[in-house]
Amino acid sequence: MKRKWALRQEISWVIAAKILLLAALFTLFFAPSKRPKIDADAVSRHLLSNPRGNAP
Amino acid sequence: MTGLDIVQLSRLQFGITALYHFLFVPLTLGLSILLAMMESVYVMTGRPIWREMTKFWGTLFGINFAMGVATGVTMEFQFGTNWAYYSHYVGDVFGAPLAIEGVMAFFLEATFIGLFFFGWDRLSKLGHLIVTWAVAIGGNLSALWILVANAWMQDPVGARFNFETMRMEVTNFAQVLLNPVAQAKFVHTVSAGYVTGAMFVLSVSAFYILRGRHLEIAKRSLAMAAAFGLASALSVVVLGDESGYTASQNQKMKIAAIEAMWETEPAPASFTAIGIPDIKSETTLYAVRIPWLLGLIATRSVDEVVPGIKNLVADTEGRIRNGMIAYDALTKLKQDRSNAELRATLDAHVADLGYALLLKRYTPRVTDATDQQIREAANDTIPDVLTLFWSFRVMVGLGFWFIILFGTVFYLNWRKTIATTPIVLHAALWSLPLPWVAAELGWIISEYGRQPWTIEGVLPTFLSASNVPASSVEASLVGFFIFYTALLCADLFLMRKYIGLGPQADPTREAAE
């Protein structure tokens, strides 16, 4: 029983640390405010920067 | 700081997180099935030792699950931030299987895992067995959805390009789900997971037998792992052959690069068992070839040709020129959306639109590209031949080693001489990391072999990445490195500790038996 509780405690600590680190990484680098706003016009500008041209 | 551009940094970050995440996945897949099998024996025979075994391996499964859970979430963070163009362009197709996987992994799997650990004294024998099988099936099903999404990146079926929204949209979800690449990938990947689970149980059991500890549990576990591992290792080879066949239908360049096959051979093509590819001279030195084998694997026939890299590059030049027509029509449609003639032109050539996009690396005026630029863009479709050639051979070599090892242990166990054959037990112990090596190499072949595309033939990788500051991706890369290293250390520490402690003796077992 002692071993079972020790394992639960150890796993709980690791999961808590993991959630904190993940939350920190998300907030610092991946929060919605960090994401580029991409819509159809942005993709058009990105892929089709040459509005005039002739196919071979 | 690193000197890498934003595309290289984004690829590096995604590659590292994906490879790290996949350290946990195969053990979860394989060990969950073994747990269900052990508990089935317990329910059928009523012998408490099988319950003790299920609990012990279940503890190690729990550690692996707890460490691994949510390590894949970081990849989903990256889609929106580092791969925003990719997310817009294919999010309509790619998002659905990922969302279903999220529901399966977080709700179905997590719920049953809770019941597995806390339900031993609360559920009936049969009730708990059903829960254990639900954990195993739930885990395997969540892998299915990820592989459906990944297979669509290799073979984008069931979707079409919408020029109004500038994205790929689903036209037939059944085609996406039943994509033959997805089916082949799923069975190959879960079988590799079963090999990993079996090797884990085999190695740890061999360790106990060599030390003379926990012999009753170790011998039973070893026997089960050897039988399950042998069946799984044979399946991996057979199902890997199916993966090779599906790739040869829609990713001919990947197959040619894996083989370092520069020239097209007369059918049926031979398979290069080993050799030293020389990229400069475009030949393979000291090649040992097995006649017919590649032709049979890749085409399932003796008269179909497997094209070489040079032929495929020439074909690609044609597709780029065709794609330029689509690109031109698309560009003009943006100015004149109701022009039916332009729409018809786009529809007729849209399958090659992605090939024209390869030219963006060389010229902003795609439709005015020179022959030289078209040649260079076509050459870009050759993936890294050396990485693919060697990764594939090491992976296949390991696959055959697993068959030999599991087969030998299975045979010696049947002859009841395994405990007195330490050399085989040592081989089993030291083979512990090899299934992970093989599985990671499998992913490297799959994803490196798809380059220069994120979506094969549709969207080049260099156009998929966002224009976020490189310093931001470098900083998050450092963050991920610290996060994953810490987690890996915790995982290894806990695994080592609880394997060292071994199974907990059940005081009621002796009395019951």
Coordinates of C-alpha atoms in Angstrom, one line a residue:
Chain A
M1 CA 0.0 0.0 0.0
K2 CA 2.9 2.3 0.9
R3 CA 4.4 1.7 -2.6
K4 CA 1.1 2.5 -4.3
W5 CA 0.8 5.8 -2.5
A6 CA 4.4 6.7 -3.3
L7 CA 3.9 6.1 -7.0
R8 CA 0.6 8.1 -7.0
Q9 CA 2.5 11.0 -5.3
E10 CA 5.4 10.8 -7.7
I11 CA 3.1 10.7 -10.8
S12 CA 1.0 13.5 -9.4
W13 CA 4.1 15.7 -9.0
V14 CA 5.3 15.0 -12.5
I15 CA 1.9 15.6 -14.0
A16 CA 1.5 18.9 -12.1
A17 CA 4.9 20.0 -13.3
K18 CA 4.1 19.0 -16.9
I19 CA 0.8 20.9 -16.8
L20 CA 2.6 24.0 -15.5
L21 CA 5.4 23.8 -18.1
L22 CA 2.9 23.2 -20.9
A23 CA 0.8 26.1 -19.8
A24 CA 3.9 28.3 -19.7
L25 CA 5.0 27.3 -23.2
F26 CA 1.5 27.9 -24.5
T27 CA 1.2 31.3 -22.9
L28 CA 4.6 32.4 -24.0
F29 CA 4.8 31.1 -27.5
F30 CA 1.5 29.7 -28.8
A31 CA -1.4 31.7 -27.3
P32 CA -4.0 32.9 -29.8
S33 CA -2.3 36.4 -29.8
K34 CA 0.9 34.9 -31.1
R35 CA -0.8 33.2 -34.1
P36 CA -0.6 34.9 -37.4
K37 CA -4.1 35.7 -38.8
I38 CA -4.4 33.8 -42.0
D39 CA -7.5 34.0 -44.3
A40 CA -8.1 33.5 -48.0
D41 CA -6.7 36.9 -48.9
A42 CA -3.5 36.2 -46.9
V43 CA -3.0 32.8 -48.6
S44 CA -3.6 34.4 -52.0
R45 CA -1.0 37.0 -51.3
H46 CA 1.4 34.3 -50.0
L47 CA 1.0 32.0 -53.0
L48 CA 0.0 34.3 -55.8
S49 CA 2.2 37.3 -55.6
N50 CA 2.3 37.5 -59.4
P51 CA -1.1 38.9 -60.6
R52 CA -0.1 39.1 -64.2
G53 CA 1.7 36.4 -66.2
N54 CA 1.3 33.9 -69.0
A55 CA 1.4 30.2 -68.8
P56 CA 3.8 28.4 -71.2
Chain B
M1 CA 21.2 32.3 -33.1
T2 CA 21.1 28.9 -34.9
G3 CA 21.5 30.2 -38.4
L4 CA 18.5 28.2 -39.5
D5 CA 15.7 29.9 -41.4
I6 CA 12.1 29.8 -40.2
V7 CA 11.1 26.8 -42.3
Q8 CA 14.0 24.7 -41.1
L9 CA 13.4 25.8 -37.5
S10 CA 9.7 25.0 -37.7
R11 CA 10.5 21.6 -39.2
L12 CA 13.1 20.9 -36.6
Q13 CA 10.7 21.8 -33.8
F14 CA 7.9 19.7 -35.2
G15 CA 10.2 16.7 -35.9
I16 CA 11.7 16.7 -32.4
T17 CA 8.3 16.9 -30.7
A18 CA 6.8 14.2 -33.0
L19 CA 9.7 11.8 -32.5
Y20 CA 9.7 12.5 -28.7
H21 CA 5.9 11.9 -28.5
F22 CA 6.3 8.6 -30.3
L23 CA 8.6 7.3 -27.6
F24 CA 5.5 6.8 -25.5
V25 CA 2.9 5.9 -28.0
P26 CA 4.1 2.4 -29.2
L27 CA 4.6 1.2 -25.6
T28 CA 1.0 2.3 -24.7
L29 CA -0.4 0.5 -27.8
G30 CA 1.5 -2.7 -27.2
L31 CA 1.4 -3.0 -23.4
S32 CA -2.3 -2.2 -23.2
I33 CA -3.1 -5.3 -25.4
L34 CA -0.7 -7.5 -23.3
L35 CA -2.5 -6.3 -20.1
A36 CA -5.8 -7.2 -21.6
M37 CA -4.5 -10.7 -22.6
M38 CA -3.0 -11.3 -19.1
E39 CA -6.3 -10.3 -17.4
S40 CA -8.3 -12.5 -19.8
V41 CA -6.2 -15.4 -18.7
Y42 CA -6.9 -14.4 -15.1
V43 CA -10.6 -14.2 -15.6
M44 CA -10.6 -17.5 -17.5
T45 CA -8.5 -19.5 -15.1
G46 CA -9.2 -17.7 -11.9
R47 CA -5.5 -17.9 -11.0
P48 CA -4.4 -14.9 -8.9
I49 CA -0.9 -14.8 -10.3
W50 CA -2.3 -13.5 -13.6
R51 CA -4.0 -10.7 -11.7
E52 CA -0.7 -9.9 -10.0
M53 CA 1.0 -9.8 -13.4
T54 CA -1.7 -7.5 -14.8
K55 CA -1.2 -5.2 -11.9
F56 CA 2.6 -5.1 -12.2
W57 CA 2.7 -4.5 -15.9
G58 CA -0.2 -2.1 -15.4
T59 CA 1.8 0.0 -13.1
L60 CA 4.6 0.4 -15.7
F61 CA 1.9 1.1 -18.3
G62 CA 0.5 3.8 -16.0
I63 CA 3.9 5.4 -15.6
N64 CA 4.4 5.4 -19.4
F65 CA 0.9 6.8 -20.0
A66 CA 1.2 9.5 -17.3
M67 CA 4.5 10.7 -18.7
G68 CA 3.4 10.5 -22.4
V69 CA -0.1 12.0 -22.1
A70 CA -0.3 15.5 -23.6
T71 CA 3.2 15.3 -25.1
G72 CA 1.4 15.3 -28.5
V73 CA -0.6 18.4 -27.6
T74 CA 2.5 20.5 -28.4
M75 CA 2.3 19.5 -32.0
E76 CA -1.2 20.9 -32.1
F77 CA 0.1 24.2 -30.6
Q78 CA 2.5 24.4 -33.5
F79 CA 0.0 24.0 -36.3
G80 CA -1.7 27.3 -35.6
T81 CA 1.4 29.3 -34.9
N82 CA 4.3 27.9 -36.9
W83 CA 2.3 26.4 -39.7
A84 CA -0.6 28.9 -40.2
Y85 CA -0.6 28.7 -44.0
Y86 CA -0.7 24.9 -43.8
S87 CA -3.5 25.1 -41.3
H88 CA -5.6 27.4 -43.5
Y89 CA -4.9 25.5 -46.7
V90 CA -5.8 22.0 -45.4
G91 CA -7.3 22.6 -42.0
D92 CA -10.8 21.7 -43.3
V93 CA -9.6 18.1 -44.0
F94 CA -6.9 17.7 -41.5
G95 CA -8.8 19.1 -38.5
A96 CA -11.6 16.5 -38.4
P97 CA -9.6 13.4 -37.7
L98 CA -7.4 15.3 -35.2
A99 CA -10.6 16.5 -33.3
I100 CA -12.0 12.9 -33.3
E101 CA -8.7 11.7 -32.0
G102 CA -8.7 14.3 -29.2
V103 CA -12.2 13.1 -28.1
M104 CA -11.1 9.5 -28.2
A105 CA -7.8 10.0 -26.4
F106 CA -9.0 12.4 -23.7
F107 CA -12.4 11.1 -23.0
L108 CA -12.7 7.4 -23.9
E109 CA -9.1 6.3 -23.1
A110 CA -8.6 8.5 -20.0
T111 CA -12.0 7.4 -18.5
F112 CA -11.2 3.7 -18.9
I113 CA -7.7 4.1 -17.7
G114 CA -9.1 5.7 -14.5
L115 CA -11.4 2.7 -14.1
F116 CA -8.5 0.3 -14.8
F117 CA -6.4 1.6 -11.9
F118 CA -9.1 2.4 -9.4
G119 CA -11.6 -0.3 -10.3
W120 CA -9.9 -3.5 -9.1
D121 CA -11.9 -3.7 -5.9
R122 CA -15.0 -1.9 -7.2
L123 CA -15.8 -3.8 -10.4
S124 CA -16.6 -7.5 -11.0
K125 CA -13.8 -9.6 -12.6
L126 CA -15.6 -9.5 -15.9
G127 CA -16.4 -5.8 -15.6
H128 CA -12.7 -5.0 -15.0
L129 CA -11.7 -7.1 -17.9
I130 CA -14.1 -5.2 -20.2
V131 CA -12.5 -1.9 -18.9
T132 CA -9.0 -3.2 -19.7
W133 CA -10.0 -4.2 -23.2
A134 CA -11.6 -0.8 -23.6
V135 CA -8.3 0.9 -22.6
A136 CA -6.5 -1.2 -25.3
I137 CA -9.1 -0.7 -28.0
G138 CA -9.5 3.0 -27.2
G139 CA -5.7 3.6 -27.4
N140 CA -5.5 1.8 -30.8
L141 CA -8.5 3.7 -32.1
S142 CA -7.1 7.0 -31.2
A143 CA -4.0 6.0 -33.2
L144 CA -6.2 5.3 -36.2
W145 CA -7.4 8.9 -36.4
I146 CA -3.9 10.3 -36.2
L147 CA -2.8 7.9 -39.0
V148 CA -5.9 8.9 -41.1
A149 CA -4.7 12.5 -40.8
N150 CA -1.1 11.6 -41.6
A151 CA -2.1 9.3 -44.5
W152 CA -4.0 12.2 -46.1
M153 CA -0.8 14.2 -46.1
Q154 CA 0.8 11.3 -48.0
D155 CA -2.2 10.7 -50.4
P156 CA -4.7 13.6 -50.3
V157 CA -7.9 11.9 -51.5
G158 CA -11.5 12.9 -50.9
A159 CA -10.9 16.7 -51.1
R160 CA -10.7 19.4 -53.7
F161 CA -9.2 22.9 -54.0
N162 CA -11.7 25.8 -53.6
F163 CA -10.2 28.9 -55.2
E164 CA -12.7 31.2 -53.4
T165 CA -11.6 30.1 -49.9
M166 CA -8.0 29.2 -51.0
R167 CA -8.1 25.9 -49.2
M168 CA -8.7 22.2 -49.7
E169 CA -12.2 21.1 -48.7
V170 CA -13.6 17.7 -48.0
T171 CA -15.7 16.2 -50.8
N172 CA -15.8 12.6 -49.5
F173 CA -15.0 11.9 -45.9
A174 CA -15.4 8.1 -46.5
Q175 CA -12.5 8.4 -49.0
V176 CA -10.4 10.2 -46.4
L177 CA -11.2 7.6 -43.7
L178 CA -10.9 4.5 -46.0
N179 CA -7.7 5.8 -47.7
P180 CA -5.7 2.7 -48.4
V181 CA -2.6 4.5 -47.2
A182 CA -4.3 5.1 -43.8
Q183 CA -5.3 1.4 -43.5
A184 CA -1.8 0.2 -44.4
K185 CA -0.2 2.8 -42.0
F186 CA -2.6 2.0 -39.2
V187 CA -2.0 -1.8 -39.1
H188 CA 1.8 -1.3 -39.7
T189 CA 2.1 1.2 -36.9
V190 CA 0.0 -0.6 -34.3
S191 CA 1.9 -3.8 -35.1
A192 CA 5.1 -1.9 -34.4
G193 CA 3.6 -0.8 -31.1
Y194 CA 2.8 -4.5 -30.3
V195 CA 6.4 -5.4 -31.0
T196 CA 7.5 -2.6 -28.6
G197 CA 5.2 -3.7 -25.9
A198 CA 6.2 -7.3 -26.3
M199 CA 9.9 -6.4 -26.3
F200 CA 9.5 -4.3 -23.1
V201 CA 7.9 -7.3 -21.3
L202 CA 10.4 -9.7 -22.8
S203 CA 13.4 -7.6 -21.8
V204 CA 12.3 -6.9 -18.2
S205 CA 11.3 -10.5 -17.7
A206 CA 14.7 -11.6 -19.0
F207 CA 16.3 -9.3 -16.5
Y208 CA 14.4 -10.9 -13.6
I209 CA 15.2 -14.4 -14.8
L210 CA 18.9 -13.5 -15.1
R211 CA 18.8 -12.2 -11.6
G212 CA 16.7 -15.1 -10.3
R213 CA 14.0 -12.8 -9.1
H214 CA 10.2 -12.9 -9.4
L215 CA 10.6 -16.1 -11.5
E216 CA 6.9 -17.2 -11.5
I217 CA 5.8 -13.9 -13.0
A218 CA 8.8 -13.4 -15.2
K219 CA 8.6 -16.8 -16.9
R220 CA 4.9 -16.4 -17.6
S221 CA 5.4 -12.9 -18.9
L222 CA 8.3 -14.0 -21.0
A223 CA 6.3 -16.8 -22.6
M224 CA 3.4 -14.4 -23.4
A225 CA 5.7 -11.7 -24.7
A226 CA 7.6 -14.1 -27.0
A227 CA 4.4 -15.5 -28.6
F228 CA 2.7 -12.1 -29.0
G229 CA 6.0 -10.5 -30.1
L230 CA 6.6 -13.2 -32.7
A231 CA 3.1 -12.8 -34.2
S232 CA 3.5 -9.0 -34.1
A233 CA 7.0 -8.9 -35.7
L234 CA 5.8 -11.2 -38.5
S235 CA 2.8 -8.8 -39.0
V236 CA 5.0 -5.8 -39.1
V237 CA 7.0 -7.2 -42.0
V238 CA 3.9 -8.3 -43.9
L239 CA 2.0 -5.1 -43.3
G240 CA 5.2 -3.0 -44.0
D241 CA 5.1 -4.6 -47.4
E242 CA 1.6 -3.3 -47.8
S243 CA 2.8 0.2 -46.8
G244 CA 5.5 -0.1 -49.5
Y245 CA 2.9 -1.1 -52.1
T246 CA 0.6 1.8 -51.3
A247 CA 3.6 4.3 -51.3
S248 CA 4.6 2.9 -54.7
Q249 CA 1.2 3.8 -56.1
N250 CA 1.2 7.5 -55.1
Q251 CA 4.7 8.3 -53.8
K252 CA 6.9 6.8 -56.4
M253 CA 9.7 9.3 -55.6
K254 CA 9.8 8.1 -52.0
I255 CA 10.2 4.5 -53.1
A256 CA 12.9 5.4 -55.7
A257 CA 14.8 7.4 -53.0
I258 CA 14.6 4.6 -50.4
E259 CA 16.1 2.4 -53.1
A260 CA 18.6 5.0 -54.3
M261 CA 17.4 4.0 -57.7
W262 CA 18.5 6.7 -60.1
E263 CA 17.7 4.9 -63.3
T264 CA 14.6 3.0 -64.3
E265 CA 15.3 -0.7 -64.5
P266 CA 13.5 -3.1 -66.8
A267 CA 10.6 -4.9 -65.0
P268 CA 10.7 -6.5 -62.5
A269 CA 13.1 -4.2 -60.7
S270 CA 15.7 -5.7 -58.3
F271 CA 15.9 -4.7 -54.6
T272 CA 19.1 -3.3 -53.3
A273 CA 19.7 -5.2 -50.1
I274 CA 22.8 -3.2 -49.2
G275 CA 25.2 -0.9 -50.8
I276 CA 26.7 2.6 -50.5
P277 CA 24.8 5.3 -52.4
D278 CA 27.0 7.9 -54.0
I279 CA 25.0 11.1 -54.5
K280 CA 27.6 12.8 -56.7
S281 CA 27.8 10.0 -59.2
E282 CA 24.2 9.0 -58.8
T283 CA 25.1 5.4 -58.4
T284 CA 25.1 2.8 -55.6
L285 CA 28.6 1.4 -55.0
Y286 CA 29.1 -2.3 -54.0
A287 CA 25.3 -2.9 -54.4
V288 CA 24.0 -6.3 -53.4
R289 CA 20.8 -6.7 -55.4
I290 CA 18.0 -9.3 -55.1
P291 CA 16.5 -9.8 -58.5
W292 CA 12.8 -9.1 -59.0
L293 CA 12.1 -8.3 -55.3
L294 CA 11.4 -4.5 -55.7
G295 CA 9.2 -5.1 -58.7
L296 CA 7.1 -7.6 -56.8
I297 CA 6.8 -5.5 -53.6
A298 CA 6.1 -2.2 -55.4
T299 CA 3.9 -3.3 -58.3
R300 CA 2.7 -6.9 -57.3
S301 CA 3.6 -7.9 -60.8
V302 CA 6.5 -9.0 -63.0
D303 CA 5.9 -6.7 -65.9
E304 CA 5.3 -3.2 -64.4
V305 CA 8.1 -0.8 -64.2
V306 CA 9.3 0.9 -61.0
P307 CA 10.5 4.4 -62.2
G308 CA 13.9 5.7 -61.2
I309 CA 14.6 9.1 -59.7
K310 CA 15.8 10.6 -63.1
N311 CA 12.6 9.6 -64.9
L312 CA 10.5 10.9 -62.1
V313 CA 12.2 14.2 -62.1
A314 CA 11.5 14.4 -65.9
D315 CA 7.8 13.6 -65.2
T316 CA 7.8 16.3 -62.6
E317 CA 9.0 18.9 -65.0
G318 CA 5.9 18.2 -67.1
R319 CA 3.6 18.4 -64.1
I320 CA 5.2 21.8 -63.1
R321 CA 4.5 23.1 -66.6
N322 CA 0.9 21.8 -66.4
G323 CA 0.6 23.4 -62.9
M324 CA 1.7 26.8 -64.3
I325 CA -1.4 26.7 -66.5
A326 CA -3.5 26.2 -63.3
Y327 CA -1.6 28.9 -61.5
D328 CA -2.1 31.4 -64.3
A329 CA -5.9 30.6 -64.4
L330 CA -6.1 30.9 -60.6
T331 CA -4.2 34.2 -60.6
K332 CA -6.6 35.7 -63.2
L333 CA -9.7 34.2 -61.5
K334 CA -8.8 36.3 -58.4
Q335 CA -9.4 39.4 -60.6
D336 CA -12.4 37.9 -62.5
R337 CA -14.2 35.4 -60.3
S338 CA -17.1 34.7 -62.6
N339 CA -15.0 33.9 -65.7
A340 CA -16.3 30.4 -66.6
E341 CA -13.4 29.7 -69.1
L342 CA -10.8 30.4 -66.4
R343 CA -12.6 28.1 -64.0
A344 CA -12.7 25.3 -66.6
T345 CA -8.9 25.8 -67.2
L346 CA -8.2 25.7 -63.4
D347 CA -10.4 22.6 -63.0
A348 CA -8.6 20.9 -65.8
H349 CA -5.1 21.5 -64.4
V350 CA -5.7 21.9 -60.7
A351 CA -4.2 18.5 -59.9
D352 CA -0.8 19.9 -60.7
L353 CA -1.2 23.3 -59.1
G354 CA 1.0 22.3 -56.2
Y355 CA 3.8 21.5 -58.6
A356 CA 3.8 25.1 -59.9
L357 CA 4.0 26.3 -56.3
L358 CA 7.5 24.6 -56.1
L359 CA 8.7 27.4 -58.4
K360 CA 8.0 30.1 -55.7
R361 CA 11.4 29.2 -54.3
Y362 CA 13.0 30.4 -57.4
T363 CA 10.8 33.2 -58.8
P364 CA 7.9 35.3 -57.6
R365 CA 6.6 35.3 -61.2
V366 CA 5.7 31.6 -61.4
T367 CA 4.1 31.8 -64.8
D368 CA 7.3 33.4 -66.3
A369 CA 9.6 30.7 -64.9
T370 CA 12.6 29.8 -67.1
D371 CA 13.5 26.2 -68.1
Q372 CA 16.4 26.3 -65.7
Q373 CA 14.0 27.3 -62.8
I374 CA 11.6 24.5 -63.8
R375 CA 14.5 22.0 -63.7
E376 CA 15.7 23.2 -60.3
A377 CA 12.2 23.0 -58.9
A378 CA 11.8 19.5 -60.3
N379 CA 15.1 18.5 -58.7
D380 CA 13.7 19.7 -55.4
T381 CA 11.3 16.8 -55.4
I382 CA 14.1 14.4 -54.7
P383 CA 14.1 13.7 -50.9
D384 CA 17.3 13.1 -48.9
V385 CA 18.3 9.8 -50.5
L386 CA 21.1 8.9 -48.0
T387 CA 18.8 9.4 -44.9
L388 CA 16.0 7.3 -46.5
F389 CA 18.3 4.6 -47.8
W390 CA 20.0 3.9 -44.5
S391 CA 17.0 4.5 -42.3
F392 CA 15.0 1.9 -44.3
R393 CA 17.7 -0.7 -44.2
V394 CA 18.3 -0.3 -40.4
M395 CA 14.5 -0.5 -39.8
V396 CA 14.1 -3.6 -41.9
G397 CA 17.2 -5.2 -40.4
L398 CA 15.8 -4.6 -36.9
G399 CA 12.4 -6.1 -38.1
F400 CA 14.1 -9.3 -39.0
W401 CA 16.1 -9.3 -35.7
F402 CA 12.9 -9.1 -33.8
I403 CA 11.5 -12.2 -35.6
I404 CA 14.7 -14.1 -34.9
L405 CA 14.8 -13.1 -31.2
F406 CA 11.1 -13.6 -30.4
G407 CA 11.2 -16.9 -32.4
T408 CA 14.2 -18.2 -30.5
V409 CA 12.8 -17.3 -27.1
F410 CA 9.4 -18.8 -28.1
Y411 CA 11.2 -22.1 -29.2
L412 CA 13.4 -22.3 -26.1
N413 CA 10.5 -21.5 -23.8
W414 CA 8.5 -24.3 -25.5
R415 CA 11.5 -26.6 -24.9
K416 CA 11.7 -25.3 -21.3
T417 CA 15.4 -24.4 -21.7
I418 CA 15.1 -20.6 -21.8
A419 CA 16.1 -20.1 -18.1
T420 CA 19.3 -22.0 -18.8
T421 CA 20.3 -20.1 -21.9
P422 CA 21.7 -16.8 -20.6
I423 CA 23.0 -15.7 -23.9
V424 CA 19.4 -15.4 -25.3
L425 CA 18.2 -13.8 -22.1
H426 CA 21.0 -11.2 -22.4
A427 CA 20.1 -10.6 -26.1
A428 CA 16.5 -10.1 -25.0
L429 CA 17.6 -7.6 -22.3
W430 CA 19.9 -5.6 -24.5
S431 CA 17.4 -5.5 -27.4
L432 CA 15.0 -3.3 -25.2
P433 CA 15.6 0.0 -27.0
L434 CA 15.6 -1.4 -30.5
P435 CA 11.8 -1.3 -31.3
W436 CA 11.9 2.4 -30.5
V437 CA 14.8 2.9 -32.8
A438 CA 12.9 1.0 -35.6
A439 CA 9.6 2.9 -35.0
E440 CA 11.4 6.3 -35.0
L441 CA 13.2 5.4 -38.2
G442 CA 9.8 4.4 -39.7
W443 CA 8.5 7.9 -39.1
I444 CA 11.7 9.5 -40.5
I445 CA 11.2 7.4 -43.7
S446 CA 7.6 8.4 -43.9
E447 CA 8.0 12.1 -43.3
Y448 CA 11.4 12.8 -44.8
G449 CA 10.4 10.7 -47.8
R450 CA 7.4 13.1 -48.4
Q451 CA 9.6 16.1 -48.7
P452 CA 9.5 18.7 -50.2
W453 CA 5.8 18.5 -49.5
T454 CA 3.7 18.9 -46.4
I455 CA 0.7 17.6 -48.5
E456 CA 2.0 15.3 -51.3
G457 CA 1.7 17.1 -54.6
V458 CA -0.5 19.9 -53.1
L459 CA 1.4 22.1 -50.8
P460 CA 5.2 22.5 -50.6
T461 CA 6.7 22.6 -47.1
F462 CA 8.4 26.0 -47.6
L463 CA 5.1 27.6 -48.3
S464 CA 3.4 26.0 -45.3
A465 CA 5.3 27.7 -42.6
S466 CA 4.2 31.0 -41.0
N467 CA 6.2 34.2 -41.2
V468 CA 6.7 34.3 -37.4
P469 CA 10.1 35.6 -36.0
A470 CA 12.8 33.0 -36.1
S471 CA 13.8 34.1 -32.6
S472 CA 10.4 33.1 -31.3
V473 CA 10.6 29.6 -32.7
E474 CA 14.2 29.2 -31.4
A475 CA 13.1 30.2 -27.9
S476 CA 10.1 27.8 -27.9
L477 CA 12.5 25.1 -29.3
V478 CA 14.7 25.6 -26.2
G479 CA 11.6 25.5 -24.0
F480 CA 10.5 22.2 -25.6
F481 CA 14.0 20.7 -25.2
I482 CA 14.0 21.5 -21.5
F483 CA 10.4 20.2 -21.1
Y484 CA 11.0 17.0 -22.9
T485 CA 14.4 16.3 -21.3
A486 CA 12.9 16.8 -17.8
L487 CA 10.0 14.5 -18.7
L488 CA 12.3 11.8 -20.2
C489 CA 14.5 11.8 -17.0
A490 CA 11.4 11.5 -14.8
D491 CA 10.1 8.6 -17.0
L492 CA 13.4 6.7 -16.9
F493 CA 13.8 7.3 -13.2
L494 CA 10.3 6.0 -12.4
M495 CA 10.5 3.0 -14.8
R496 CA 13.9 2.0 -13.4
K497 CA 12.6 2.4 -9.8
Y498 CA 9.5 0.3 -10.2
I499 CA 11.1 -2.3 -12.4
G500 CA 13.8 -2.6 -9.7
L501 CA 11.1 -3.0 -7.0
G502 CA 9.4 -5.7 -9.1
P503 CA 5.8 -7.1 -8.7
Q504 CA 4.2 -6.8 -5.3
A505 CA 3.5 -10.2 -3.8
D506 CA -0.2 -10.9 -3.3
P507 CA -0.5 -12.4 0.2
T508 CA -3.8 -14.1 -0.8
R509 CA -2.2 -15.8 -3.9
E510 CA -0.4 -18.7 -2.2
A511 CA -3.5 -19.5 -0.2
A512 CA -5.7 -19.4 -3.2
E513 CA -3.3 -21.5 -5.3

